[in-house]
Structure formats: structure tokens, C-alpha cells
mmCIF file of C-alpha atoms in Angstrom:
data_model
loop_
_atom_site.group_PDB
_atom_site.id
_atom_site.type_symbol
_atom_site.label_atom_id
_atom_site.label_comp_id
_atom_site.label_asym_id
_atom_site.label_seq_id
_atom_site.Cartn_x
_atom_site.Cartn_y
_atom_site.Cartn_z
ATOM 1 C CA MET A 79 0.023 0.235 -0.033
ATOM 2 C CA ARG A 80 2.992 2.300 1.164
ATOM 3 C CA ARG A 81 4.409 1.502 -2.468
ATOM 4 C CA THR A 82 1.673 2.179 -4.197
ATOM 5 C CA TYR A 83 1.042 5.970 -2.422
ATOM 6 C CA PHE A 84 4.855 6.442 -3.289
ATOM 7 C CA PHE A 85 4.238 5.996 -6.829
ATOM 8 C CA LEU A 86 0.976 7.773 -6.777
ATOM 9 C CA LEU A 87 2.905 11.087 -5.654
ATOM 10 C CA ILE A 88 5.813 10.413 -7.768
ATOM 11 C CA THR A 89 3.056 10.545 -10.609
ATOM 12 C CA ILE A 90 1.542 13.420 -9.392
ATOM 13 C CA ALA A 91 4.719 15.218 -9.158
ATOM 14 C CA VAL A 92 6.274 14.449 -12.766
ATOM 15 C CA PHE A 93 2.841 15.613 -13.947
ATOM 16 C CA PHE A 94 2.824 19.330 -12.117
ATOM 17 C CA THR A 95 6.796 20.001 -12.131
ATOM 18 C CA GLY A 96 7.880 18.725 -15.396
ATOM 19 C CA CYS A 97 10.676 16.682 -13.585
ATOM 20 C CA SER A 98 11.455 13.464 -15.004
ATOM 21 C CA LYS A 99 10.916 10.285 -12.711
ATOM 22 C CA GLN A 100 14.845 9.991 -12.369
ATOM 23 C CA GLU A 101 15.180 13.343 -11.635
ATOM 24 C CA LEU A 102 12.608 13.160 -8.681
ATOM 25 C CA ASP A 103 14.465 9.795 -7.381
ATOM 26 C CA SER A 104 17.899 11.367 -7.639
ATOM 27 C CA GLY A 105 16.822 14.596 -6.181
ATOM 28 C CA LYS A 106 18.434 16.475 -8.667
ATOM 29 C CA GLU A 107 17.005 19.545 -10.272
ATOM 30 C CA TYR A 108 17.936 19.978 -13.988
ATOM 31 C CA PHE A 109 15.523 22.832 -15.191
ATOM 32 C CA SER A 110 16.172 25.726 -12.351
ATOM 33 C CA GLN A 111 16.894 27.950 -15.395
ATOM 34 C CA TRP A 112 13.231 27.457 -16.662
ATOM 35 C CA ASN A 113 9.744 28.786 -15.873
ATOM 36 C CA GLN A 114 7.324 25.533 -16.256
ATOM 37 C CA CYS A 115 6.401 25.581 -20.014
ATOM 38 C CA ASP A 116 4.751 23.414 -22.622
ATOM 39 C CA ALA A 117 8.463 22.937 -24.425
ATOM 40 C CA LEU A 118 9.604 21.642 -21.215
ATOM 41 C CA THR A 119 6.743 19.377 -20.634
ATOM 42 C CA ALA A 120 6.865 18.104 -24.082
ATOM 43 C CA LEU A 121 10.871 17.053 -23.210
ATOM 44 C CA THR A 122 10.153 15.605 -20.430
ATOM 45 C CA GLU A 123 7.235 13.520 -21.206
ATOM 46 C CA TYR A 124 8.931 12.497 -24.482
ATOM 47 C CA VAL A 125 12.199 11.318 -22.113
ATOM 48 C CA ASN A 126 10.391 9.666 -19.311
ATOM 49 C CA ASP A 127 8.513 7.584 -22.260
ATOM 50 C CA VAL A 128 11.254 6.263 -24.153
ATOM 51 C CA THR A 129 13.774 5.853 -21.505
ATOM 52 C CA ASN A 130 10.865 3.685 -19.800
ATOM 53 C CA PRO A 131 11.871 -0.064 -20.657
ATOM 54 C CA LYS A 132 8.164 -0.953 -20.096
ATOM 55 C CA SER A 133 6.991 1.503 -22.914
ATOM 56 C CA GLU A 134 5.965 0.511 -26.305
ATOM 57 C CA ASN A 135 8.169 3.737 -27.150
ATOM 58 C CA PHE A 136 11.522 2.625 -25.295
ATOM 59 C CA ILE A 137 14.612 3.350 -26.863
ATOM 60 C CA LYS A 138 17.654 1.524 -26.224
ATOM 61 C CA ALA A 139 20.538 3.695 -24.967
ATOM 62 C CA GLU A 140 22.769 3.425 -28.144
ATOM 63 C CA ASP A 141 20.161 4.927 -30.057
ATOM 64 C CA ARG A 142 19.464 7.926 -28.294
ATOM 65 C CA ILE A 143 20.763 9.911 -30.191
ATOM 66 C CA ALA A 144 20.134 14.113 -29.939
ATOM 67 C CA THR A 145 21.371 16.709 -32.535
ATOM 68 C CA PHE A 146 21.892 20.304 -31.776
ATOM 69 C CA ASP A 147 22.736 23.461 -33.827
ATOM 70 C CA MET A 148 24.831 25.944 -31.974
ATOM 71 C CA ASP A 149 24.398 29.913 -32.914
ATOM 72 C CA GLY A 150 21.165 30.639 -31.795
ATOM 73 C CA THR A 151 20.087 27.268 -29.940
ATOM 74 C CA PHE A 152 22.684 27.461 -27.258
ATOM 75 C CA VAL A 153 24.941 30.303 -28.218
ATOM 76 C CA GLY A 154 24.277 33.877 -28.379
ATOM 77 C CA GLU A 155 24.187 34.839 -32.183
ATOM 78 C CA LEU A 156 22.802 38.389 -31.661
ATOM 79 C CA TYR A 157 26.261 40.283 -30.625
ATOM 80 C CA PRO A 158 25.654 41.688 -33.087
ATOM 81 C CA THR A 159 25.908 38.574 -35.263
ATOM 82 C CA TYR A 160 26.985 34.983 -35.603
ATOM 83 C CA PHE A 161 30.280 34.643 -33.433
ATOM 84 C CA GLU A 162 31.989 33.290 -36.739
ATOM 85 C CA TYR A 163 31.297 36.736 -38.905
ATOM 86 C CA ASN A 164 32.405 38.705 -35.990
ATOM 87 C CA LEU A 165 35.947 36.731 -35.790
ATOM 88 C CA LEU A 166 36.328 37.276 -39.904
ATOM 89 C CA GLU A 167 35.534 40.965 -39.434
ATOM 90 C CA TYR A 168 38.210 41.369 -36.438
ATOM 91 C CA ARG A 169 40.697 38.880 -38.644
ATOM 92 C CA VAL A 170 40.614 40.871 -42.123
ATOM 93 C CA LEU A 171 40.309 44.326 -41.014
ATOM 94 C CA ASP A 172 41.744 44.683 -37.406
ATOM 95 C CA ASP A 173 44.126 42.094 -37.131
ATOM 96 C CA PRO A 174 47.649 43.828 -37.076
ATOM 97 C CA ALA A 175 49.067 40.728 -38.259
ATOM 98 C CA TYR A 176 46.703 40.003 -41.214
ATOM 99 C CA LYS A 177 44.729 42.483 -42.192
ATOM 100 C CA ASP A 178 47.641 44.283 -44.621
ATOM 101 C CA ILE A 179 47.925 41.136 -46.391
ATOM 102 C CA ALA A 180 43.735 39.994 -46.750
ATOM 103 C CA PRO A 181 43.405 39.023 -50.370
ATOM 104 C CA ASP A 182 40.614 41.564 -51.582
ATOM 105 C CA ASP A 183 37.743 39.095 -52.085
ATOM 106 C CA VAL A 184 38.406 38.339 -48.198
ATOM 107 C CA LYS A 185 38.361 42.079 -47.392
ATOM 108 C CA GLU A 186 34.993 42.350 -49.295
ATOM 109 C CA ALA A 187 33.289 39.557 -47.025
ATOM 110 C CA ALA A 188 34.528 41.183 -43.763
ATOM 111 C CA GLN A 189 33.466 44.715 -45.035
ATOM 112 C CA ALA A 190 30.331 43.375 -45.899
ATOM 113 C CA ILE A 191 29.680 41.983 -42.395
ATOM 114 C CA ARG A 192 30.906 45.178 -40.852
ATOM 115 C CA SER A 193 28.624 47.413 -43.126
ATOM 116 C CA PHE A 194 25.590 44.665 -41.987
ATOM 117 C CA VAL A 195 26.022 44.927 -38.026
ATOM 118 C CA ARG A 196 27.164 49.098 -37.830
ATOM 119 C CA ASP A 197 24.816 49.849 -40.673
ATOM 120 C CA ASN A 198 22.105 48.031 -41.235
ATOM 121 C CA VAL A 199 23.301 46.774 -44.862
ATOM 122 C CA LYS A 200 21.616 43.782 -46.197
ATOM 123 C CA LEU A 201 24.453 41.138 -46.785
ATOM 124 C CA PRO A 202 24.766 39.873 -50.295
ATOM 125 C CA ASP A 203 22.989 37.034 -51.589
ATOM 126 C CA HIS A 204 23.864 33.438 -50.573
ATOM 127 C CA PHE A 205 26.362 35.252 -48.038
ATOM 128 C CA ASP A 206 26.971 32.320 -46.129
ATOM 129 C CA MET A 207 28.841 30.929 -49.018
ATOM 130 C CA ILE A 208 30.435 34.053 -49.759
ATOM 131 C CA HIS A 209 31.816 33.988 -46.009
ATOM 132 C CA ALA A 210 32.630 30.137 -46.124
ATOM 133 C CA ARG A 211 34.880 30.598 -48.946
ATOM 134 C CA ALA A 212 36.551 34.069 -47.322
ATOM 135 C CA ALA A 213 37.160 32.300 -43.915
ATOM 136 C CA ALA A 214 38.919 29.373 -45.510
ATOM 137 C CA LYS A 215 41.214 31.635 -46.966
ATOM 138 C CA ALA A 216 41.341 34.189 -43.992
ATOM 139 C CA TYR A 217 43.000 31.167 -41.687
ATOM 140 C CA SER A 218 45.040 29.228 -44.436
ATOM 141 C CA GLY A 219 48.406 28.314 -42.968
ATOM 142 C CA MET A 220 47.223 28.072 -39.421
ATOM 143 C CA THR A 221 48.430 24.670 -37.289
ATOM 144 C CA LEU A 222 44.738 23.426 -35.582
ATOM 145 C CA ALA A 223 46.553 24.591 -32.208
ATOM 146 C CA GLU A 224 47.222 28.178 -33.760
ATOM 147 C CA PHE A 225 43.693 28.229 -34.586
ATOM 148 C CA ASP A 226 42.249 27.124 -31.711
ATOM 149 C CA ALA A 227 44.126 29.655 -29.855
ATOM 150 C CA TYR A 228 43.242 32.569 -31.931
ATOM 151 C CA VAL A 229 39.544 31.476 -31.516
ATOM 152 C CA LYS A 230 39.816 31.054 -27.900
ATOM 153 C CA ASP A 231 41.383 34.569 -27.638
ATOM 154 C CA TYR A 232 38.990 36.114 -29.414
ATOM 155 C CA ALA A 233 36.318 34.841 -27.391
ATOM 156 C CA SER A 234 37.776 36.091 -24.260
ATOM 157 C CA LYS A 235 37.006 39.561 -25.482
ATOM 158 C CA PRO A 236 33.476 41.286 -24.363
ATOM 159 C CA ALA A 237 30.649 40.214 -26.214
ATOM 160 C CA ASN A 238 29.668 43.726 -27.918
ATOM 161 C CA GLY A 239 26.375 44.343 -26.952
ATOM 162 C CA PHE A 240 26.238 43.308 -23.487
ATOM 163 C CA GLU A 241 28.261 43.809 -19.733
ATOM 164 C CA GLY A 242 29.724 40.933 -17.650
ATOM 165 C CA MET A 243 29.944 38.532 -20.482
ATOM 166 C CA THR A 244 32.587 37.388 -22.730
ATOM 167 C CA TYR A 245 31.809 36.031 -26.255
ATOM 168 C CA GLY A 246 33.267 32.947 -24.880
ATOM 169 C CA GLN A 247 30.765 33.035 -22.166
ATOM 170 C CA SER A 248 27.423 33.596 -23.836
ATOM 171 C CA PHE A 249 26.230 30.363 -23.388
ATOM 172 C CA TYR A 250 22.237 29.960 -22.989
ATOM 173 C CA LYS A 251 21.976 28.502 -19.141
ATOM 174 C CA PRO A 252 18.593 26.743 -19.682
ATOM 175 C CA MET A 253 19.832 24.886 -22.644
ATOM 176 C CA LEU A 254 23.006 23.614 -20.753
ATOM 177 C CA GLU A 255 20.350 22.023 -18.362
ATOM 178 C CA VAL A 256 19.390 19.787 -21.505
ATOM 179 C CA PHE A 257 22.556 18.551 -21.940
ATOM 180 C CA ASN A 258 22.915 17.660 -18.476
ATOM 181 C CA TYR A 259 19.321 16.042 -18.349
ATOM 182 C CA LEU A 260 19.713 14.072 -21.602
ATOM 183 C CA GLU A 261 22.813 12.798 -20.658
ATOM 184 C CA ASP A 262 21.940 11.460 -17.525
ATOM 185 C CA ASN A 263 19.167 9.838 -18.999
ATOM 186 C CA GLY A 264 21.121 8.090 -21.512
ATOM 187 C CA PHE A 265 21.425 10.216 -24.303
ATOM 188 C CA THR A 266 24.279 10.742 -26.724
ATOM 189 C CA TYR A 267 24.094 14.520 -27.998
ATOM 190 C CA TYR A 268 26.047 16.119 -31.042
ATOM 191 C CA VAL A 269 26.760 19.513 -31.971
ATOM 192 C CA VAL A 270 25.669 20.245 -35.493
ATOM 193 C CA SER A 271 26.564 23.206 -36.764
ATOM 194 C CA GLY A 272 27.037 25.542 -39.645
ATOM 195 C CA SER A 273 29.852 27.273 -37.872
ATOM 196 C CA ASP A 274 33.348 25.922 -38.723
ATOM 197 C CA ARG A 275 34.103 22.871 -36.885
ATOM 198 C CA PHE A 276 36.982 23.913 -35.032
ATOM 199 C CA ILE A 277 35.862 27.233 -33.956
ATOM 200 C CA CYS A 278 32.878 25.320 -32.459
ATOM 201 C CA ARG A 279 35.062 22.955 -30.986
ATOM 202 C CA ALA A 280 37.011 25.675 -29.430
ATOM 203 C CA LEU A 281 33.709 27.433 -27.999
ATOM 204 C CA VAL A 282 32.120 24.455 -26.644
ATOM 205 C CA SER A 283 35.146 22.888 -24.947
ATOM 206 C CA LYS A 284 34.553 25.263 -22.090
ATOM 207 C CA ILE A 285 31.478 23.507 -21.201
ATOM 208 C CA GLY A 286 32.768 19.713 -21.653
ATOM 209 C CA ILE A 287 31.953 18.751 -24.917
ATOM 210 C CA ALA A 288 34.014 16.727 -26.258
ATOM 211 C CA PRO A 289 35.447 17.355 -30.136
ATOM 212 C CA ASN A 290 34.143 13.873 -31.589
ATOM 213 C CA ARG A 291 30.839 15.261 -30.705
ATOM 214 C CA VAL A 292 31.023 18.637 -32.895
ATOM 215 C CA ILE A 293 30.323 18.273 -36.514
ATOM 216 C CA GLY A 294 30.613 21.596 -38.854
ATOM 217 C CA MET A 295 31.882 23.735 -41.593
ATOM 218 C CA ASP A 296 34.743 21.777 -42.819
ATOM 219 C CA VAL A 297 37.755 23.166 -44.756
ATOM 220 C CA LYS A 298 40.913 20.566 -46.038
ATOM 221 C CA LEU A 299 43.576 19.989 -43.826
ATOM 222 C CA GLU A 300 47.245 19.371 -44.608
ATOM 223 C CA SER A 301 50.734 18.285 -43.155
ATOM 224 C CA THR A 302 53.167 21.015 -42.348
ATOM 225 C CA SER A 303 55.270 19.139 -45.099
ATOM 226 C CA GLN A 304 52.784 18.069 -47.592
ATOM 227 C CA GLY A 305 52.710 20.371 -50.084
ATOM 228 C CA ALA A 306 50.808 19.548 -53.350
ATOM 229 C CA GLN A 307 51.125 15.851 -52.561
ATOM 230 C CA ALA A 308 47.897 14.146 -52.155
ATOM 231 C CA GLY A 309 46.990 12.263 -49.088
ATOM 232 C CA VAL A 310 46.967 9.264 -50.474
ATOM 233 C CA ASP A 311 50.706 9.621 -51.828
ATOM 234 C CA TYR A 312 52.025 11.390 -48.623
ATOM 235 C CA THR A 313 53.567 9.857 -45.287
ATOM 236 C CA MET A 314 53.435 12.805 -42.663
ATOM 237 C CA GLY A 315 56.465 12.572 -40.363
ATOM 238 C CA LYS A 316 56.491 12.248 -36.498
ATOM 239 C CA ASP A 317 57.547 16.118 -36.321
ATOM 240 C CA GLU A 318 54.597 17.615 -38.662
ATOM 241 C CA GLU A 319 51.182 19.173 -37.748
ATOM 242 C CA LEU A 320 48.209 19.405 -39.292
ATOM 243 C CA ILE A 321 47.401 22.985 -40.631
ATOM 244 C CA ARG A 322 44.523 24.935 -42.667
ATOM 245 C CA THR A 323 44.281 24.906 -45.827
ATOM 246 C CA ASP A 324 42.007 27.532 -48.042
ATOM 247 C CA GLU A 325 40.136 24.789 -49.740
ATOM 248 C CA LEU A 326 36.248 24.828 -48.888
ATOM 249 C CA ILE A 327 35.061 21.323 -48.261
ATOM 250 C CA ILE A 328 31.489 21.734 -46.947
ATOM 251 C CA LYS A 329 29.151 24.142 -45.656
ATOM 252 C CA ASN A 330 27.057 22.180 -42.850
ATOM 253 C CA LEU A 331 23.560 23.859 -43.294
ATOM 254 C CA LYS A 332 20.643 22.537 -44.323
ATOM 255 C CA THR A 333 20.462 19.010 -46.199
ATOM 256 C CA ASN A 334 24.277 19.059 -45.753
ATOM 257 C CA LYS A 335 23.497 18.501 -42.354
ATOM 258 C CA VAL A 336 21.690 15.430 -42.570
ATOM 259 C CA LEU A 337 24.597 14.137 -44.822
ATOM 260 C CA GLN A 338 27.148 14.876 -42.216
ATOM 261 C CA ILE A 339 24.682 13.181 -39.632
ATOM 262 C CA THR A 340 24.565 10.163 -41.601
ATOM 263 C CA GLN A 341 28.644 10.011 -42.470
ATOM 264 C CA GLU A 342 29.787 10.831 -38.956
ATOM 265 C CA ILE A 343 27.059 9.139 -36.611
ATOM 266 C CA GLY A 344 25.718 6.676 -38.871
ATOM 267 C CA LYS A 345 22.001 7.010 -37.087
ATOM 268 C CA VAL A 346 18.962 8.850 -37.667
ATOM 269 C CA PRO A 347 18.528 11.094 -34.415
ATOM 270 C CA VAL A 348 15.694 10.936 -32.441
ATOM 271 C CA LEU A 349 15.992 14.456 -30.867
ATOM 272 C CA SER A 350 16.414 17.496 -32.573
ATOM 273 C CA PHE A 351 17.363 21.226 -31.354
ATOM 274 C CA GLY A 352 17.490 24.408 -33.751
ATOM 275 C CA ASN A 353 16.867 27.811 -34.114
ATOM 276 C CA SER A 354 16.335 28.594 -37.559
ATOM 277 C CA SER A 355 15.541 27.352 -41.316
ATOM 278 C CA GLY A 356 19.111 26.212 -41.809
ATOM 279 C CA ASP A 357 17.971 23.132 -39.320
ATOM 280 C CA CYS A 358 14.637 22.409 -40.912
ATOM 281 C CA ALA A 359 15.900 19.556 -42.893
ATOM 282 C CA MET A 360 17.648 18.104 -39.795
ATOM 283 C CA HIS A 361 14.392 18.063 -37.667
ATOM 284 C CA ASN A 362 12.637 16.714 -40.581
ATOM 285 C CA PHE A 363 15.365 13.985 -40.991
ATOM 286 C CA CYS A 364 14.769 13.185 -37.127
ATOM 287 C CA LEU A 365 10.758 12.920 -37.335
ATOM 288 C CA SER A 366 11.536 10.972 -40.302
ATOM 289 C CA ASN A 367 13.003 8.165 -37.997
ATOM 290 C CA SER A 368 10.491 5.317 -38.653
ATOM 291 C CA GLN A 369 11.808 3.102 -35.863
ATOM 292 C CA TYR A 370 11.657 5.404 -32.606
ATOM 293 C CA LYS A 371 9.373 7.955 -31.500
ATOM 294 C CA THR A 372 10.658 11.279 -31.728
ATOM 295 C CA ALA A 373 10.348 15.198 -31.192
ATOM 296 C CA ALA A 374 11.966 18.347 -32.731
ATOM 297 C CA PHE A 375 12.748 21.807 -31.131
ATOM 298 C CA MET A 376 12.847 25.213 -32.181
ATOM 299 C CA LEU A 377 14.135 28.199 -29.940
ATOM 300 C CA ILE A 378 12.864 31.506 -31.114
ATOM 301 C CA ALA A 379 15.110 34.707 -29.798
ATOM 302 C CA ASP A 380 11.745 36.941 -28.842
ATOM 303 C CA ASP A 381 13.001 38.405 -25.561
ATOM 304 C CA PRO A 382 14.409 42.119 -26.829
ATOM 305 C CA ASP A 383 14.912 43.036 -23.209
ATOM 306 C CA ARG A 384 17.664 40.534 -21.894
ATOM 307 C CA ASP A 385 18.709 40.004 -25.643
ATOM 308 C CA HIS A 386 19.092 41.541 -29.057
ATOM 309 C CA ALA A 387 16.128 40.186 -30.777
ATOM 310 C CA ASN A 388 13.553 40.957 -33.094
ATOM 311 C CA ARG A 389 10.102 39.766 -31.365
ATOM 312 C CA GLU A 390 7.924 40.227 -34.137
ATOM 313 C CA LYS A 391 9.924 37.814 -36.579
ATOM 314 C CA ALA A 392 10.188 35.634 -33.720
ATOM 315 C CA LEU A 393 6.990 35.418 -33.015
ATOM 316 C CA ASN A 394 6.143 34.920 -37.030
ATOM 317 C CA LEU A 395 8.577 31.692 -37.069
ATOM 318 C CA ALA A 396 7.119 30.156 -34.259
ATOM 319 C CA ALA A 397 3.913 29.856 -35.843
ATOM 320 C CA GLN A 398 5.501 28.369 -38.958
ATOM 321 C CA TRP A 399 7.716 25.890 -36.555
ATOM 322 C CA LYS A 400 4.708 24.876 -34.936
ATOM 323 C CA GLU A 401 2.921 24.073 -38.498
ATOM 324 C CA ASN A 402 5.867 22.283 -39.289
ATOM 325 C CA GLY A 403 5.124 19.876 -36.261
ATOM 326 C CA TYR A 404 7.903 21.569 -33.920
ATOM 327 C CA ASN A 405 8.259 22.522 -30.118
ATOM 328 C CA VAL A 406 8.790 25.757 -30.026
ATOM 329 C CA ILE A 407 11.064 26.914 -26.911
ATOM 330 C CA SER A 408 10.271 31.088 -26.165
ATOM 331 C CA MET A 409 13.052 32.823 -24.674
ATOM 332 C CA LYS A 410 11.241 35.189 -22.882
ATOM 333 C CA GLU A 411 8.516 32.957 -21.684
ATOM 334 C CA ASP A 412 10.302 29.796 -21.121
ATOM 335 C CA PHE A 413 13.846 31.111 -19.638
ATOM 336 C CA LYS A 414 14.276 32.515 -16.195
ATOM 337 C CA THR A 415 17.465 33.822 -17.462
ATOM 338 C CA ILE A 416 19.198 33.684 -20.527
ATOM 339 C CA TYR A 417 22.994 34.524 -19.744
ATOM 340 C CA GLY A 418 22.935 34.035 -16.049
ATOM 341 C CA GLU A 419 23.106 36.705 -13.030
ATOM 342 C CA GLY A 420 25.138 39.597 -13.835
ATOM 343 C CA VAL A 421 24.957 39.970 -17.560
ATOM 344 C CA GLN A 422 23.114 43.062 -19.033
ATOM 345 C CA LYS A 423 21.966 43.936 -22.350
ATOM 346 C CA VAL A 424 23.509 47.618 -23.300
ATOM 347 C CA ASP A 425 23.747 49.067 -26.591
ATOM 348 C CA PHE A 426 26.445 47.941 -29.293
ATOM 349 C CA THR A 427 29.974 49.824 -29.476
ATOM 350 C CA PHE A 428 31.968 50.544 -32.426
#
């Protein structure tokens, strides 16, 4: 009788708090930075169901794969634009070691970013590819260790448009709780970003995400003494390092995300998190999983008080995402905090 009563209390608590049974059993609080909301309820109900061995929707731990976009999904992107765009602008227009030797097309791409963030000049069509090719050239010749240090050095700068936060600290605190929650429930999560793979690795290393869990834009690598020889014809020496080249391999957006997930993970995800149209293909791939129950979540930047956001645009997107069958996470309504205490939104400075 007491056992039945205990499980009745657990069921009632799960219903009213959105906590998982595991959370209540362990006493661990996963979602202290969230308000109770439909998105959180959808997530916890989903996880409770698919991790319950008695459920018809049970998913084996090895197939509990979750994919996360990065910029705008768990890292801020509106300060004043994507981190990798800001980094390229700095590299080409401000870095004294490079600005005078940057190729003209790279300078044009960097100037387009500067005009966009400072004067609200529309970026050229297909700028994602223009940027990708320019970035490949801008960091060509750097060893991976040099590039990692370069990214982390820039990430240590104060985030433009905020007080109390560097670029490298600009994680959405509530979304970091989702990582912990999924990991404790037997999920393996991957970062699947349109940004450069090695930029992503440098940023997320701070929150303990391993390099092999990161998929992103890629450029061709080569060893320091390889020269023009093909890798299949050249044997790398013990004293050599890997360096970046100026050859773009892939811009990891839209269907390219699906292709990369398939090649690198080899399984169809059961959970997917994103924030933009560039993530729809990844979401649809997840929802097409015919073997398991799935769910997809879109985060909308609808909080102009705590972040640099366009609320009207975000609400229009929310309606679109719901029609697509995605759960919507509202930064304004669902997050108790975005970047944590002590972080204040301020005007951009240039």
C-alpha cells in the first residue's frame, strides 16, 4: 500500500512540475533556469516515455541520439551577429598581423559583415557561402593549435552589446541544463553547426563537449610538409603538424547537416534542437525516423529586453515552426535567465 502511494505521489509530481522520475528519485534539479512551459513538458514527457523499459516507445540507450545546432540554439548569435562572422571581421579588418595581407575578396566579405552590423546594410545573397570561402582563405596556413588559440583569444573579449559577459561565456544557461538532463537519461548528443568545426570545438570545450561530438563547416587539412602531394601519396612525419588550407569542403547547412550526420554518426537522431530554417532539414530527418518516437524543438529569440532580438520576426517563425510539427521554446516566456545573473544587455559600441 505504501509503495503504491509513493508511486502515486511521484506521478503527481511529474505531472505538475515537468520533472522526470529520475530527477525526482535522485533529488537532482535539472531545470532551475526554466519556467514551467509547454516545451519543457513536451521534453520531459518524451524522455520519460522513451527511457521507460515498459513503454512501447522505449529506445535503447545506444540509439538515443540528439543533435543540437549551436548559434542561436545554445550560444548567443545576435552580438551583433554570428561569432564566426565577428571573428572574420576582426581578423581581416582589425588584426594587425593579417589585415594588410588579406586578399581583396576576403576583405569584401569582412566589409560586408561590418556594414551589416554597423549600418544595417543587407548582406549579399548567398552570403553564407561567400563567408565560408573567405574564412577558408583567412585562416589558411594556421596549425590547428594556432587556430584554436586564436579563436579562444577572441572569445575572451567582452561580448559587444552586453555587460558582464565575454563571447566565450555566451551560453544560454537553460539549454545547458538540457544537455545535463539528456546525458543523465542515457542520450548521446552532438553539436551540428553551420559554423566552422574547429571554431565550434574551441567554444564548446569550455562546457565539456568533446571534439568528436562536434560536426561543422569543414576546410581541407594537410600536414606541414605535404605541399602539393595528395594525402594518399604522402606519409606524414612524426614532427609534422596539421594545418588549415584555403579549400572549403562543405558548408554545413540545411540538407548538408543531414548528410554529415549520416556520414559521421551513422544513425538517425531521435531528438533535434535548432533555431532557424537552416535546421529544418535536420529536424525533418529526425522526425522521419520510422523506428522510434521522435521530437524536434525550435528556439525563438523573442526577448528584446534581455537579448538583441526581433520579437515580431520570432513570433512569426514560431507559428511556422508549430505548423511544421516542431515544439517551440520561447526565450522570453520559458527562460528564467538567458546568460545568467550579472549579464546586462546594452547598446552595441563600434
